Coordinates of C-alpha atoms in Angstrom, one line a residue:
Chain M
X1 CA 49.2 130.1 113.7
X2 CA 47.7 133.1 115.4
X3 CA 47.1 132.6 119.2
X4 CA 45.2 135.4 120.9
X5 CA 46.2 136.8 124.3
X6 CA 42.7 136.8 125.5
X7 CA 40.0 134.1 125.3
X8 CA 38.4 135.3 122.0
X9 CA 39.9 135.9 118.6
X10 CA 39.8 139.6 117.7
X11 CA 37.9 140.6 114.6
X12 CA 40.4 142.0 112.0
X13 CA 38.1 142.4 109.1
X14 CA 38.8 145.5 107.2
X15 CA 42.0 146.2 109.1
X16 CA 45.3 147.3 107.5
X17 CA 48.0 144.8 108.2
X18 CA 51.5 146.1 108.7
X19 CA 54.5 144.0 108.9
X20 CA 58.3 144.2 108.5
X21 CA 60.5 142.1 106.3
X22 CA 63.7 141.0 108.2
X23 CA 65.9 142.9 105.9
X24 CA 69.2 144.8 105.7
X25 CA 69.8 147.0 108.7
X26 CA 66.5 145.7 110.3
X27 CA 64.9 149.0 109.2
X28 CA 61.5 147.5 108.7
X29 CA 61.5 146.0 112.2
X30 CA 62.8 149.2 113.8
X31 CA 60.1 151.1 112.0
X32 CA 57.4 148.7 113.3
X33 CA 58.9 149.1 116.8
X34 CA 58.4 152.9 116.5
X35 CA 54.9 152.5 115.2
X36 CA 53.9 150.2 118.0
X37 CA 55.4 152.3 120.7
X38 CA 54.4 155.7 119.4
X39 CA 50.8 154.7 118.8
X40 CA 50.7 152.7 122.0
X41 CA 49.4 149.7 120.2
X42 CA 48.0 146.8 122.3
X43 CA 49.3 143.3 122.1
X44 CA 46.5 141.1 120.9
X45 CA 48.3 137.8 120.3
X46 CA 51.2 135.8 119.0
X47 CA 52.0 134.4 115.6
X48 CA 53.3 131.0 116.9
X49 CA 55.4 129.3 114.2
X50 CA 58.2 126.8 113.9
X51 CA 59.7 129.0 111.1
X52 CA 61.5 131.6 113.2
X53 CA 64.4 131.1 115.5
X54 CA 63.1 131.2 119.1
X55 CA 63.9 134.2 121.3
X56 CA 62.4 135.8 124.4
X57 CA 63.0 138.9 126.4
X58 CA 61.1 141.4 128.5
X59 CA 58.7 144.0 127.1
X60 CA 60.7 146.3 124.7
X61 CA 58.0 148.9 124.9
X62 CA 57.9 149.2 128.7
X63 CA 56.8 152.6 129.9
X64 CA 56.7 151.8 133.7
X65 CA 58.0 149.3 136.2
X66 CA 54.6 147.4 136.0
X67 CA 54.7 146.6 132.3
X68 CA 58.5 146.1 132.1
X69 CA 58.2 142.4 133.1
X70 CA 55.8 141.3 130.4
X71 CA 57.4 138.6 128.3
X72 CA 57.8 139.1 124.6
X73 CA 58.5 136.4 122.0
X74 CA 59.8 136.3 118.4
X75 CA 56.5 137.1 116.6
X76 CA 53.7 139.2 118.2
X77 CA 50.6 140.9 116.9
X78 CA 49.5 144.4 118.0
X79 CA 46.4 146.4 117.1
X80 CA 44.9 149.9 117.2
X81 CA 41.2 149.3 116.7
X82 CA 40.5 153.1 116.4
X83 CA 42.6 153.3 113.3
X84 CA 41.8 149.7 112.1
X85 CA 45.5 149.0 112.2
X86 CA 47.1 145.7 113.1
X87 CA 50.9 145.2 113.2
X88 CA 53.0 142.0 113.3
X89 CA 56.5 142.4 114.7
X90 CA 59.1 139.8 113.9
X91 CA 62.1 139.7 116.2
X92 CA 64.3 136.9 114.9
X93 CA 65.5 135.4 111.6
X94 CA 64.1 132.4 109.7
X95 CA 65.2 128.9 110.3
X96 CA 66.9 127.6 107.1
X97 CA 64.4 126.6 104.3
X98 CA 61.5 127.9 106.4
X99 CA 61.0 131.4 104.9
X100 CA 58.6 130.2 102.2
X101 CA 56.4 128.1 104.5
X102 CA 56.2 131.1 106.8
X103 CA 55.0 133.3 104.0
X104 CA 52.3 130.7 103.1
X105 CA 51.1 130.4 106.7
X106 CA 51.1 134.1 107.3
X107 CA 49.2 135.0 104.1
X108 CA 46.7 132.2 104.8
X109 CA 46.0 133.8 108.2
X110 CA 45.8 137.3 106.8
X111 CA 43.4 136.1 104.1
X112 CA 41.2 134.3 106.6
X113 CA 41.2 137.4 108.9
X114 CA 39.8 139.4 106.0
X115 CA 42.3 142.2 106.3
X116 CA 41.7 145.0 103.8
X117 CA 45.4 145.4 102.8
X118 CA 48.9 144.3 103.7
X119 CA 51.8 146.7 103.9
X120 CA 55.3 145.4 104.2
X121 CA 58.1 147.7 105.4
X122 CA 61.4 146.6 104.0
X123 CA 64.9 147.7 103.0
X124 CA 67.5 146.9 100.4
X125 CA 71.3 147.2 99.9
X126 CA 72.3 150.7 98.8
X127 CA 75.2 149.5 96.8
X128 CA 72.8 147.9 94.3
X129 CA 71.5 151.4 93.3
X130 CA 72.2 152.5 89.7
X131 CA 73.3 156.1 88.8
X132 CA 69.7 157.4 88.5
X133 CA 68.7 155.9 91.9
X134 CA 71.8 157.4 93.6
X135 CA 70.6 160.9 92.6
X136 CA 67.1 160.4 93.9
X137 CA 65.5 159.7 97.3
X138 CA 66.3 156.4 99.0
X139 CA 62.6 155.4 99.3
X140 CA 60.6 153.3 96.8
X141 CA 57.2 151.7 96.8
X142 CA 55.9 148.6 95.0
X143 CA 52.2 147.9 94.6
X144 CA 50.4 144.7 93.7
X145 CA 48.3 145.0 90.4
X146 CA 45.0 145.6 92.3
X147 CA 46.2 148.5 94.3
X148 CA 48.1 149.9 91.3
X149 CA 44.8 150.8 89.7
X150 CA 43.3 152.5 92.7
X151 CA 46.1 154.4 94.4
X152 CA 49.0 154.8 92.0
X153 CA 48.2 158.4 90.9
X154 CA 47.7 159.5 94.5
X155 CA 51.1 158.0 95.5
X156 CA 52.8 159.7 92.6
X157 CA 51.3 163.0 93.7
X158 CA 53.2 162.6 97.0
X159 CA 56.4 162.3 95.1
X160 CA 57.0 158.7 95.9
X161 CA 58.9 156.8 93.2
X162 CA 58.0 153.3 92.1
X163 CA 60.6 150.5 92.5
X164 CA 62.5 150.2 89.2
X165 CA 63.2 146.9 87.5
X166 CA 66.8 145.9 87.2
X167 CA 68.6 143.2 85.1
X168 CA 67.8 139.8 86.5
X169 CA 71.5 138.8 85.9
X170 CA 73.4 142.0 86.2
X171 CA 76.6 140.6 84.6
X172 CA 74.7 140.0 81.3
X173 CA 74.0 142.9 79.0
X174 CA 70.8 141.7 77.4
X175 CA 69.4 140.1 80.6
X176 CA 65.7 140.4 81.2
X177 CA 64.5 143.0 83.7
X178 CA 62.7 142.1 86.9
X179 CA 62.0 143.4 90.4
X180 CA 65.0 142.6 92.6
X181 CA 65.2 143.5 96.2
X182 CA 68.7 142.4 97.4
X183 CA 68.9 142.3 101.2
X184 CA 65.1 142.5 101.4
X185 CA 64.5 139.1 102.9
X186 CA 61.0 137.7 102.2
X187 CA 59.8 141.0 100.6
X188 CA 60.1 139.6 97.1
X189 CA 58.4 136.3 98.1
X190 CA 55.5 138.2 99.6
X191 CA 55.2 140.4 96.5
X192 CA 55.2 137.4 94.2
X193 CA 52.3 136.0 96.2
X194 CA 50.4 139.0 95.0
X195 CA 49.1 140.3 98.3
X196 CA 51.6 143.0 99.2
X197 CA 52.3 146.7 99.0
X198 CA 55.9 147.3 99.8
X199 CA 57.9 150.3 100.7
X200 CA 61.4 149.2 100.2
X201 CA 64.1 151.7 101.0
X202 CA 67.6 151.8 99.7
X203 CA 69.8 152.2 102.7
X204 CA 72.6 154.8 102.3
X205 CA 75.2 152.7 104.0
X206 CA 78.2 150.7 102.9
X207 CA 76.3 147.5 102.7
X208 CA 77.1 146.3 106.2
X209 CA 74.3 146.0 108.7
X210 CA 73.6 149.1 110.7
X211 CA 74.6 149.4 114.4
X212 CA 72.2 147.5 116.6
X213 CA 69.4 149.8 117.7
X214 CA 70.1 152.7 115.4
X215 CA 66.6 154.1 114.9
X216 CA 67.6 157.2 112.9
X217 CA 66.9 155.8 109.4
X218 CA 63.8 154.1 110.6
X219 CA 62.5 157.5 111.8
X220 CA 63.2 159.2 108.4
X221 CA 61.6 156.2 106.7
X222 CA 58.5 156.4 108.9
X223 CA 58.0 160.1 108.4
X224 CA 58.0 159.6 104.6
X225 CA 55.8 156.5 105.0
X226 CA 53.0 158.1 106.9
X227 CA 52.0 160.4 104.1
X228 CA 51.9 157.4 101.8
X229 CA 49.9 155.5 104.4
X230 CA 47.2 158.2 104.4
X231 CA 46.7 157.5 100.7
X232 CA 46.5 153.8 101.2
Chain Q
X1 CA 81.8 139.8 102.4
X2 CA 84.7 140.9 104.6
X3 CA 88.4 140.7 104.6
X4 CA 90.3 139.0 107.5
X5 CA 93.6 140.2 108.9
X6 CA 95.3 137.8 106.6
X7 CA 93.7 139.2 103.5
X8 CA 91.4 136.3 102.7
X9 CA 87.8 137.2 101.8
X10 CA 85.2 135.5 103.8
X11 CA 81.4 135.7 104.0
X12 CA 80.6 137.7 107.2
X13 CA 77.4 136.8 109.0
X14 CA 74.8 139.5 108.6
X15 CA 71.3 140.2 109.8
X16 CA 70.3 141.4 106.4
X17 CA 68.3 138.4 105.3
X18 CA 70.3 137.8 102.2
X19 CA 70.4 134.1 103.3
X20 CA 66.7 133.9 102.2
X21 CA 67.5 135.0 98.7
X22 CA 70.4 132.6 98.4
X23 CA 68.2 129.9 99.8
X24 CA 65.6 130.6 97.0
X25 CA 68.3 130.5 94.4
X26 CA 69.6 127.2 95.8
X27 CA 66.1 125.7 95.8
X28 CA 65.7 126.7 92.1
X29 CA 69.0 125.0 91.2
X30 CA 68.3 121.9 93.3
X31 CA 68.3 118.6 91.5
X32 CA 66.4 115.5 92.5
X33 CA 69.6 114.2 94.1
X34 CA 70.0 117.3 96.1
X35 CA 66.5 117.0 97.4
X36 CA 67.1 113.4 98.4
X37 CA 70.2 114.4 100.3
X38 CA 68.3 117.1 102.0
X39 CA 65.5 114.7 103.0
X40 CA 68.0 112.2 104.4
X41 CA 69.7 114.9 106.4
X42 CA 66.4 116.0 107.7
X43 CA 65.6 112.4 108.7
X44 CA 68.9 112.1 110.4
X45 CA 68.3 115.3 112.4
X46 CA 64.8 114.2 113.6
X47 CA 64.3 114.3 117.3
X48 CA 63.1 111.0 118.7
X49 CA 61.9 110.1 122.2
X50 CA 62.2 106.5 123.4
X51 CA 62.5 104.4 126.5
X52 CA 66.0 103.0 127.0
X53 CA 64.8 100.1 129.2
X54 CA 62.4 98.7 126.6
X55 CA 64.2 100.2 123.5
X56 CA 60.8 101.3 122.2
X57 CA 59.8 104.7 120.9
X58 CA 57.2 106.8 122.6
X59 CA 54.1 106.8 120.6
X60 CA 52.7 110.0 122.1
X61 CA 54.3 113.1 123.5
X62 CA 56.1 112.7 126.8
X63 CA 53.6 114.8 128.8
X64 CA 50.7 113.0 127.3
X65 CA 52.1 109.7 128.6
X66 CA 53.4 111.2 131.9
X67 CA 51.2 114.2 132.8
X68 CA 52.8 116.3 135.5
X69 CA 52.2 119.2 137.8
X70 CA 55.9 120.2 138.0
X71 CA 58.3 120.1 135.1
X72 CA 61.9 121.0 135.9
X73 CA 64.3 121.3 132.9
X74 CA 68.1 121.7 133.2
X75 CA 69.8 122.7 130.0
X76 CA 73.6 122.7 129.8
X77 CA 76.2 120.9 131.9
X78 CA 76.2 123.3 134.9
X79 CA 72.4 123.3 135.3
X80 CA 72.4 119.5 134.9
X81 CA 75.1 119.1 137.6
X82 CA 73.0 121.4 139.9
X83 CA 69.9 119.2 139.5
X84 CA 72.0 116.0 139.8
X85 CA 73.6 117.0 143.0
X86 CA 70.8 118.9 144.8
X87 CA 67.6 117.3 143.5
X88 CA 68.2 113.9 142.1
X89 CA 70.2 112.7 145.0
X90 CA 67.4 113.7 147.4
X91 CA 64.9 111.1 146.2
X92 CA 64.4 108.1 143.9
X93 CA 64.0 109.1 140.3
X94 CA 62.9 106.7 137.5
X95 CA 63.9 107.3 133.9
X96 CA 60.8 107.6 131.7
X97 CA 62.3 108.7 128.4
X98 CA 65.4 109.8 126.5
X99 CA 65.6 112.1 123.5
X100 CA 67.8 110.9 120.7
X101 CA 69.1 113.6 118.4
X102 CA 72.0 114.3 116.1
X103 CA 73.5 117.6 114.9
X104 CA 76.9 119.1 114.2
X105 CA 77.5 119.7 117.9
X106 CA 75.8 116.7 119.5
X107 CA 77.0 113.5 117.8
X108 CA 75.9 111.0 120.4
X109 CA 74.4 108.1 118.5
X110 CA 74.5 105.4 121.1
X111 CA 72.2 106.5 123.9
X112 CA 72.1 103.1 125.5
X113 CA 75.6 103.1 127.0
X114 CA 76.2 106.7 127.9
X115 CA 79.3 107.8 129.7
X116 CA 79.1 110.8 132.1
X117 CA 80.8 113.1 129.6
X118 CA 78.4 112.2 126.7
X119 CA 75.8 114.8 125.7
X120 CA 72.3 113.5 126.4
X121 CA 68.7 114.5 127.1
X122 CA 67.0 112.2 129.7
X123 CA 63.6 112.5 131.4
X124 CA 62.8 111.3 134.9
X125 CA 59.9 111.3 137.3
X126 CA 59.9 111.1 141.1
X127 CA 58.9 107.6 142.2
X128 CA 57.2 108.9 145.3
X129 CA 55.3 111.6 143.4
X130 CA 55.2 110.8 139.6
X131 CA 53.6 114.2 138.9
X132 CA 57.1 115.7 139.2
X133 CA 59.0 115.4 136.0
X134 CA 62.6 116.4 135.5
X135 CA 64.7 116.8 132.3
X136 CA 68.5 116.7 132.2
X137 CA 69.6 118.1 128.8
X138 CA 73.3 118.4 128.3
X139 CA 73.3 118.2 124.5
X140 CA 72.9 121.1 122.1
X141 CA 69.5 121.2 120.4
X142 CA 69.9 123.0 117.1
X143 CA 67.4 125.6 116.0
X144 CA 65.8 123.3 113.4
X145 CA 65.3 120.7 116.2
X146 CA 63.9 122.9 119.0
X147 CA 60.3 122.9 117.8
X148 CA 60.5 119.2 117.2
X149 CA 61.8 118.7 120.7
X150 CA 58.9 120.8 122.0
X151 CA 56.4 118.8 120.0
X152 CA 57.8 115.5 121.2
X153 CA 57.9 116.6 124.8
X154 CA 55.0 118.9 125.3
X155 CA 52.8 117.7 122.5
X156 CA 50.1 119.6 120.7
X157 CA 47.6 119.8 123.6
X158 CA 49.0 122.3 126.0
X159 CA 48.4 121.7 129.7
X160 CA 47.9 124.8 131.9
X161 CA 47.8 123.0 135.2
X162 CA 51.5 122.5 135.5
X163 CA 54.4 124.7 136.3
X164 CA 57.6 124.7 134.3
X165 CA 61.0 125.7 135.7
X166 CA 64.0 126.0 133.3
X167 CA 67.6 126.3 134.4
X168 CA 70.5 127.2 132.1
X169 CA 73.7 129.2 131.7
X170 CA 75.0 131.9 129.3
X171 CA 78.4 133.5 129.0
X172 CA 78.6 136.8 130.9
X173 CA 79.8 138.5 127.7
X174 CA 76.3 138.1 126.3
X175 CA 74.9 140.2 129.1
X176 CA 74.2 143.8 128.1
X177 CA 74.2 146.5 130.7
X178 CA 74.8 150.2 130.9
X179 CA 76.8 149.7 134.1
X180 CA 80.5 149.1 134.0
X181 CA 81.4 145.4 133.5
X182 CA 83.9 145.7 136.4
X183 CA 80.9 146.1 138.7
X184 CA 79.5 142.7 137.5
X185 CA 80.3 139.9 139.8
X186 CA 79.8 136.7 137.9
X187 CA 78.3 134.2 138.2
X188 CA 74.9 135.9 138.8
X189 CA 71.3 134.8 138.3
X190 CA 68.6 136.4 136.3
X191 CA 65.0 135.3 135.7
X192 CA 62.4 135.5 132.9
X193 CA 58.8 134.5 133.6
X194 CA 55.6 134.0 131.7
X195 CA 52.5 136.1 132.3
X196 CA 50.8 133.3 134.2
X197 CA 53.7 132.7 136.6
X198 CA 52.5 134.5 139.7
X199 CA 55.1 133.7 142.3
X200 CA 58.0 136.1 143.1
X201 CA 61.2 134.9 141.4
X202 CA 64.3 134.0 143.4
X203 CA 66.3 136.7 141.8
X204 CA 65.9 139.9 139.8
X205 CA 64.4 139.8 136.3
X206 CA 66.4 140.0 133.1
X207 CA 66.4 143.6 132.0
X208 CA 66.0 144.8 128.4
X209 CA 67.8 144.7 125.9
X210 CA 68.9 141.2 127.0
X211 CA 67.3 138.3 125.2
X212 CA 67.5 134.5 125.4
X213 CA 67.8 132.1 122.5
X214 CA 67.9 128.4 121.9
X215 CA 66.0 125.7 123.7
X216 CA 65.3 127.7 126.9
X217 CA 63.7 130.4 124.7
X218 CA 61.7 127.8 122.8
X219 CA 60.3 126.4 126.0
X220 CA 59.5 129.8 127.5
X221 CA 57.8 130.9 124.2
X222 CA 55.6 127.8 124.2
X223 CA 54.6 128.4 127.8
X224 CA 53.9 132.1 127.2
X225 CA 51.7 131.5 124.1
X226 CA 49.8 128.6 125.7
X227 CA 49.4 130.4 129.1
X228 CA 51.5 127.9 131.1
X229 CA 53.1 129.3 134.3
X230 CA 56.9 129.0 133.7
X231 CA 60.1 130.6 134.8
X232 CA 63.6 130.5 133.4
X233 CA 66.6 131.0 135.7
X234 CA 69.6 132.1 133.7
X235 CA 73.0 132.0 135.3
X236 CA 75.5 134.4 133.6
X237 CA 79.0 133.0 134.1
X238 CA 82.5 133.4 132.7
X239 CA 83.2 129.6 132.9
X240 CA 81.0 127.6 130.6
X241 CA 82.5 124.3 131.4
X242 CA 81.5 122.4 134.5
X243 CA 82.4 124.7 137.4
X244 CA 81.6 124.5 141.2
X245 CA 81.0 128.2 141.6
X246 CA 78.7 128.4 138.6
X247 CA 76.7 125.5 139.8
X248 CA 76.5 127.1 143.3
X249 CA 75.0 130.2 141.7
X250 CA 71.8 128.3 141.2
X251 CA 71.3 127.7 145.0
X252 CA 68.7 130.5 145.5
X253 CA 66.4 128.5 143.2
X254 CA 66.2 125.8 146.0
X255 CA 63.9 128.1 147.9
X256 CA 61.4 128.3 145.0
X257 CA 58.1 126.4 145.3
X258 CA 59.1 124.0 142.5
X259 CA 62.2 122.8 144.2
X260 CA 61.5 123.3 147.9
X261 CA 60.0 120.0 148.7
X262 CA 62.5 118.1 146.5
X263 CA 65.8 118.9 148.3
X264 CA 66.5 117.1 151.5
X265 CA 70.1 117.5 152.5
X266 CA 72.0 120.4 151.2
X267 CA 75.5 119.7 152.8
X268 CA 75.4 116.2 151.4
X269 CA 74.4 117.6 148.0
X270 CA 77.4 119.9 148.1
X271 CA 79.7 116.9 148.7
X272 CA 78.1 115.0 145.8
X273 CA 78.7 118.0 143.6
X274 CA 82.4 118.1 144.6
X275 CA 82.7 114.5 143.7
X276 CA 81.1 115.1 140.3
X277 CA 83.6 117.9 139.6
X278 CA 86.5 115.6 140.5
X279 CA 85.2 112.8 138.2
X280 CA 84.9 115.3 135.4
X281 CA 88.4 116.7 135.9
X282 CA 89.9 113.1 135.6
X283 CA 88.1 112.7 132.3
X284 CA 89.5 115.9 130.8
X285 CA 93.1 116.6 129.8
X286 CA 94.9 119.2 127.7
X287 CA 93.7 117.5 124.5
X288 CA 89.9 117.7 125.3

């Protein structure tokens, strides 16, 4: 559930809701970290849930001695009212069998907050790319049917490529095709719930997780993401 | 997947989140029998609070039954030994509850006849001032049990008019710093506090990028979200088993407001601690 920092619940009607999927290389989370710190977003509350492994630490976005001692927990909500932007940061993994209940609780809150749209920043294993994908950029988007009608052409004009369908069972030749996001965590679950726009990225790495705190790919991802964000 | 030195292929842990996809596939393939096994395992792993004296379960949360102004929680054997020697021996404490839980690391099933080396989680209040509550938790509370523990102890109605102090240890290899590790003199104490905790801590605060997990993190998160003043004192040590020097590293906490009035005779407490160490050493041998 959402618990505000202050005494009143902030009004998020019409806001764009940004969140990461806990996915390969933690790229989505690193990107959200960059967004929050670059735009100097304010913490407005916590998404208190029994679905994520507990963790605490001091303020990761500290800019001075005074704000370095603010405690941070595993799921926090930040906002930038001037841009009608709200961001959820997830800092730990899901407890076993709790990822689906988390998606349900989260989407229920987003719906009741009347947010205009939800954008999920995610990533996927690069070793799952086919030959065509290997020759193109490592960024993809995925839109829910409603947004497909309104923004698809604008996105294509920015040279973003839509996520391709791949065989549901790769080992079988005549297998059906579907959207697969290996290493994408809850991305597919959120997409199937029909509320998400996703920007999965194929990581150009050997399939192992990136070095902790390596922001380089997150930066490249974000730079490409912001022109897409202007369309959305 | 990764290959070990011996050439066997093993599944390496990864932060990728692939476990969620495997979980989804497992759920799709699950039969009614699998679901029943999962339900029974979940029931076995439930956290229950009860009173050992009356052998009855607590109907409500612990803090609902025993509201307090000070709640001191020791997690891990060194923190437990510190409170046993310095705090519990300075007053008369009455047991008010015990948490019964089972997981792969904590297999204590009989909590009526506990031996000193058994893992346990017991709650006490001070007879002369029942608003002071203490928890001695030497068992590991698994991640799927931590929120249950919070719910059973703190309940669903958070109380802001209390102060929570948590004591625990972590291995010094978990401590991240830009300084050379040769300059670290373990054991050393670090603190993390919630926004509503206004007192100065008894040691320096834990710097980024260090984080805390497990039950101490669950307690502190709860207190931060519900605006309860709370502080966690974390002792980084290179000896995780019961150790005199590690326990001694908590001594600065004795000057905190939470513990100040509770400790009467420090030299006597030190003697009690030494006896506790000796008892523990007799119990252990090269096979344990």
